[in-house]
JSON list of C-alpha atoms in Angstrom, two decimals:
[
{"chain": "A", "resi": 13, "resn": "UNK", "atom": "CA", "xyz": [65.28, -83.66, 23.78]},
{"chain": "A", "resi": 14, "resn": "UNK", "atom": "CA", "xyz": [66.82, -85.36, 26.45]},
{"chain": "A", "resi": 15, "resn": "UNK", "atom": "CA", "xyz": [70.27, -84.33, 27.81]},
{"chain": "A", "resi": 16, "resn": "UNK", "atom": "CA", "xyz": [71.95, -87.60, 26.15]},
{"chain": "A", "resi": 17, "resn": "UNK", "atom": "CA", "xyz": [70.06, -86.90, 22.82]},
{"chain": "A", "resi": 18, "resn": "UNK", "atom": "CA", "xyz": [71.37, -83.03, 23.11]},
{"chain": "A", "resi": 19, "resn": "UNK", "atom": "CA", "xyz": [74.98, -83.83, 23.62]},
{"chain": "A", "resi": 20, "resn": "UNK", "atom": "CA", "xyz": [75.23, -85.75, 20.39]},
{"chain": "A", "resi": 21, "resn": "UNK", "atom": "CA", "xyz": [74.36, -82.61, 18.60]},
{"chain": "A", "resi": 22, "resn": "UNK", "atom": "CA", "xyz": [77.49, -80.80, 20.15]},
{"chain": "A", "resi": 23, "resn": "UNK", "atom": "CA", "xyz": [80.03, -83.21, 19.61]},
{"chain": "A", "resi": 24, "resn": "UNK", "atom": "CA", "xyz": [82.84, -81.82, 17.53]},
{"chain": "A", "resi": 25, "resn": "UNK", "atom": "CA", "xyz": [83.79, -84.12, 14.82]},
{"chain": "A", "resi": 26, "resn": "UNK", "atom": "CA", "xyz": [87.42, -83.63, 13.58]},
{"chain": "A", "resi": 27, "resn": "UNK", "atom": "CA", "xyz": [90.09, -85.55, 11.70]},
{"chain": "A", "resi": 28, "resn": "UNK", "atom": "CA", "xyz": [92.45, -87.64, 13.44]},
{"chain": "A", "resi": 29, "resn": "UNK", "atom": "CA", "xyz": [95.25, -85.16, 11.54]},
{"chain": "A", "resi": 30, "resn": "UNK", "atom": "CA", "xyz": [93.78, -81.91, 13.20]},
{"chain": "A", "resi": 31, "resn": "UNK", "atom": "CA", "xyz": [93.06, -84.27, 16.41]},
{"chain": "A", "resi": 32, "resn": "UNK", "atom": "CA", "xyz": [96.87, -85.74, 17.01]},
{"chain": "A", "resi": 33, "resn": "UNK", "atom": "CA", "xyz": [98.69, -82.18, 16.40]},
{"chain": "A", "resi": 34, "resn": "UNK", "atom": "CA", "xyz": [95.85, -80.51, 18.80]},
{"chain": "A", "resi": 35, "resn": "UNK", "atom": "CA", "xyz": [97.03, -83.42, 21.17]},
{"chain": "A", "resi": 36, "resn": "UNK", "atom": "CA", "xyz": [100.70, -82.12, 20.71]},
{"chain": "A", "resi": 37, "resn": "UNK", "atom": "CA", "xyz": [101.09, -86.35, 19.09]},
{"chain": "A", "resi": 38, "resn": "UNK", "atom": "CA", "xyz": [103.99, -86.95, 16.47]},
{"chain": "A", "resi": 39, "resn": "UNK", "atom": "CA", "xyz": [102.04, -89.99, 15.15]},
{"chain": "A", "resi": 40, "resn": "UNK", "atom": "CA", "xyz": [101.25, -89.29, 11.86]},
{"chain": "A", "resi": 41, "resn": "UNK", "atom": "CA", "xyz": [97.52, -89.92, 10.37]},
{"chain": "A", "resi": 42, "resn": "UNK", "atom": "CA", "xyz": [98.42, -93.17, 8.38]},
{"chain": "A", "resi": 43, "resn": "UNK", "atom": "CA", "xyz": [99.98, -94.77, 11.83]},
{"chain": "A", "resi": 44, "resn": "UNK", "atom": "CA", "xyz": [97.08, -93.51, 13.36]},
{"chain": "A", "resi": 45, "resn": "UNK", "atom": "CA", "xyz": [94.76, -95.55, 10.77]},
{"chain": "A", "resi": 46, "resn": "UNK", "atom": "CA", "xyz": [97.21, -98.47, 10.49]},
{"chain": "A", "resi": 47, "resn": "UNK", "atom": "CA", "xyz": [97.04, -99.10, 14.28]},
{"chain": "A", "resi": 48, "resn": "UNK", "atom": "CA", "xyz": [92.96, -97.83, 14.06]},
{"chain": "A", "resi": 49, "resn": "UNK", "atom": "CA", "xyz": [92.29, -100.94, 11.20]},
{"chain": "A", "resi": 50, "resn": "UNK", "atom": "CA", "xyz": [94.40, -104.03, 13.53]},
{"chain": "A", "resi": 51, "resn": "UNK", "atom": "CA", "xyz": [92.25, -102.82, 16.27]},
{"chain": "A", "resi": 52, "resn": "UNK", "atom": "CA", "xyz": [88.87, -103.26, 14.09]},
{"chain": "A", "resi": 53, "resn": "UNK", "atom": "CA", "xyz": [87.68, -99.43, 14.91]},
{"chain": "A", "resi": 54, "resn": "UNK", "atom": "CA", "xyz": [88.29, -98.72, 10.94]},
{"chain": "A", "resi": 55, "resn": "UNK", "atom": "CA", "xyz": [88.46, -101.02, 8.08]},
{"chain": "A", "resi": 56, "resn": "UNK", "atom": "CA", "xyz": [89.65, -100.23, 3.93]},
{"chain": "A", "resi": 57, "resn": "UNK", "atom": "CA", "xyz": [86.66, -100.06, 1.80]},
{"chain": "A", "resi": 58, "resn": "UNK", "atom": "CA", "xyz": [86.90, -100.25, -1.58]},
{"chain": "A", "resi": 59, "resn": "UNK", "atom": "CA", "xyz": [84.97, -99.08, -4.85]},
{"chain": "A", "resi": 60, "resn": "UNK", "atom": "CA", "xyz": [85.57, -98.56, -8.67]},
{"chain": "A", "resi": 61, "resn": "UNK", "atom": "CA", "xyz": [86.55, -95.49, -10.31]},
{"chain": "A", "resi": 62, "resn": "UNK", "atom": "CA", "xyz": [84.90, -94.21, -12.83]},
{"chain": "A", "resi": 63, "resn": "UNK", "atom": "CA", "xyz": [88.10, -95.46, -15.03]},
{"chain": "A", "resi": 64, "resn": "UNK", "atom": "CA", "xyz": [87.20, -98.99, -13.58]},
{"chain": "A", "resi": 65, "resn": "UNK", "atom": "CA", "xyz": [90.35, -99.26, -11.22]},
{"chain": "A", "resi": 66, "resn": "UNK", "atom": "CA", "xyz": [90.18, -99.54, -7.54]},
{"chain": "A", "resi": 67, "resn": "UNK", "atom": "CA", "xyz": [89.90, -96.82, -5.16]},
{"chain": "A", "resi": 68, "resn": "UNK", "atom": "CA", "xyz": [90.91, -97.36, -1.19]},
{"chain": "A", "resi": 69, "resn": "UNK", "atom": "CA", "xyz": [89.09, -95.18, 1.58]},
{"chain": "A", "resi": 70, "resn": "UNK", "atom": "CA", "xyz": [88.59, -95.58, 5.26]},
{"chain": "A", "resi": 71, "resn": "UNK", "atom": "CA", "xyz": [85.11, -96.05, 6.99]},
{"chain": "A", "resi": 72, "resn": "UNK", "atom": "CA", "xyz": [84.79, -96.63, 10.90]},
{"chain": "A", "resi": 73, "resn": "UNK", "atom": "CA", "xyz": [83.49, -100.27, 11.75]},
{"chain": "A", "resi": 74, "resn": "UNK", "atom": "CA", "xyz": [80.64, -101.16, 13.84]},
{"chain": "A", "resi": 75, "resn": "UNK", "atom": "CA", "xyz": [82.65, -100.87, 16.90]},
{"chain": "A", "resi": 76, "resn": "UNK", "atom": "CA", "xyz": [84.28, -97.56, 15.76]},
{"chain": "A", "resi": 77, "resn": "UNK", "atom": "CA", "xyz": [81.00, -95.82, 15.44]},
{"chain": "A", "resi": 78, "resn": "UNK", "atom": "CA", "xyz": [81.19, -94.36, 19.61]},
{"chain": "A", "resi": 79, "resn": "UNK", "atom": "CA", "xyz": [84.10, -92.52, 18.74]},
{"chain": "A", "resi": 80, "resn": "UNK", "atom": "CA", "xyz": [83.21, -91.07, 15.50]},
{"chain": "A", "resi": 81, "resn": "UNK", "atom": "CA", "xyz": [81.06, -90.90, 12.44]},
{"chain": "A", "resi": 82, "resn": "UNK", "atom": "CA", "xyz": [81.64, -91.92, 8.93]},
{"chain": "A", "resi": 83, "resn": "UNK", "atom": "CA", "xyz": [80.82, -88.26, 7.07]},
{"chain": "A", "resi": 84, "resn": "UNK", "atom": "CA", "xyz": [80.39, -88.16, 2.89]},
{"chain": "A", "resi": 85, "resn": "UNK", "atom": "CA", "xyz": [84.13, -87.36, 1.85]},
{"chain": "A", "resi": 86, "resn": "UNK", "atom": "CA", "xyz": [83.46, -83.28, 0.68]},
{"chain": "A", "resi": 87, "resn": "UNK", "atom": "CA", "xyz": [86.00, -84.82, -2.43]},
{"chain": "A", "resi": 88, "resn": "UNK", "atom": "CA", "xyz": [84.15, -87.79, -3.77]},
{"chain": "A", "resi": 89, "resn": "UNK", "atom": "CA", "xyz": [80.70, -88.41, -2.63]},
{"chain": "A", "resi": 90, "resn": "UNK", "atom": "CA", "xyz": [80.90, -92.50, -3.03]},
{"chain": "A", "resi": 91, "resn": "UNK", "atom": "CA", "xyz": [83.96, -92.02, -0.23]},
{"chain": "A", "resi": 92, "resn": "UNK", "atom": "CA", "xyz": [83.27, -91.87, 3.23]},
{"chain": "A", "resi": 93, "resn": "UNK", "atom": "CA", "xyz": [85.91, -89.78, 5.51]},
{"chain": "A", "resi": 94, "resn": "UNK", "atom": "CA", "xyz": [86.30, -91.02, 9.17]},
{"chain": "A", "resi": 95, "resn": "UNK", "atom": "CA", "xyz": [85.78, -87.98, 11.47]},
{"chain": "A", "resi": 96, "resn": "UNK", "atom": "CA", "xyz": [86.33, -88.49, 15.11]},
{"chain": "A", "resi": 97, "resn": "UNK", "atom": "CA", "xyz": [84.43, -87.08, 18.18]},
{"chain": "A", "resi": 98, "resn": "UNK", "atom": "CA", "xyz": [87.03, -84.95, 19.96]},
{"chain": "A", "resi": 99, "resn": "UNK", "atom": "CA", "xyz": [85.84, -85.46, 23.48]},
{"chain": "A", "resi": 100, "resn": "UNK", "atom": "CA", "xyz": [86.62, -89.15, 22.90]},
{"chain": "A", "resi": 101, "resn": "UNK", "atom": "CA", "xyz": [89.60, -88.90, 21.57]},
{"chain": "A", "resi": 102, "resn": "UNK", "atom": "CA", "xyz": [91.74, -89.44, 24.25]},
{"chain": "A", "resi": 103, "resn": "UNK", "atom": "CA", "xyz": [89.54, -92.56, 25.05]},
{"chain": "A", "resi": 104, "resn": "UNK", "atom": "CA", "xyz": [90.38, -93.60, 21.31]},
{"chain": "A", "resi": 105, "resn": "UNK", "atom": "CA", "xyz": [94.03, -92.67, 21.82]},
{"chain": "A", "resi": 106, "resn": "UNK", "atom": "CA", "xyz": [94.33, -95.07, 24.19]},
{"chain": "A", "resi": 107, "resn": "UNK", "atom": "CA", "xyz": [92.18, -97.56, 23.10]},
{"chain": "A", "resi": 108, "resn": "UNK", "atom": "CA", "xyz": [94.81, -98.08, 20.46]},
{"chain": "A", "resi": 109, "resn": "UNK", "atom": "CA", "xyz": [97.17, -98.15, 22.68]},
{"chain": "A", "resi": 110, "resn": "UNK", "atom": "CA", "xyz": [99.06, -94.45, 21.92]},
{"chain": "A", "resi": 111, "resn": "UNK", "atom": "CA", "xyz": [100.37, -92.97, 24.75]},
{"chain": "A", "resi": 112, "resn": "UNK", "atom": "CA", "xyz": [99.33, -89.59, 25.18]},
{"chain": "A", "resi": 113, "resn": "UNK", "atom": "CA", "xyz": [102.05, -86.44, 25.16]},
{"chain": "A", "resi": 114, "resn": "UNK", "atom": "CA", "xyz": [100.21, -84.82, 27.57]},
{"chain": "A", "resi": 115, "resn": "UNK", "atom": "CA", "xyz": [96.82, -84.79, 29.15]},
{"chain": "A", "resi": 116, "resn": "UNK", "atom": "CA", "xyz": [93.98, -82.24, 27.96]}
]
């Protein structure tokens, strides 16, 4: 493998939740996701439930996909769940335009 292809494998995916309190941020996950969607780094996908109603989930975009990966959502397997690369999420952070508490 080459060094490039090797450092994907040790990327630690996390939520942004987990992410923003490791980054000592009080910016909750939904403002995190609000601001994440206006930027085009997430979008709202929907589907039907099995009751025929719609359900809402988040799934990165195109453009989202160097800071994280959409994994199967552990709750419903049609769902994805965003999960975001920690060493780029100060890159992310400010991306969107969050000022960061303190550096890492």
């Amino acid at each position: 493998l080459s060094s490039a292809a090797s450092d994907v494998y040790k990327r630690q995916l996390k939520s942004a939740t987990e992410l923003l309190k490791e980054a000592g941020l009080s910016i909750s996950a939904q403002a995190f996701n609000q601001r994440a969607i206006q930027k085009g780094i997430l979008c709202d996908m929907k589907r039907k439930s099995s009751k025929g109603r719609d359900k809402y989930f988040k799934s990165i975009t195109e453009s989202g996909l160097s800071y994280g990966e959409n994994q199967v959502n552990p709750n419903n397997p049609k769902e994805t769940q965003p999960l975001w690369y920690e060493e780029k999420f100060n890159e992310l952070l400010m991306l969107l335009d969050f000022k960061l508490a303190r550096v890492l």
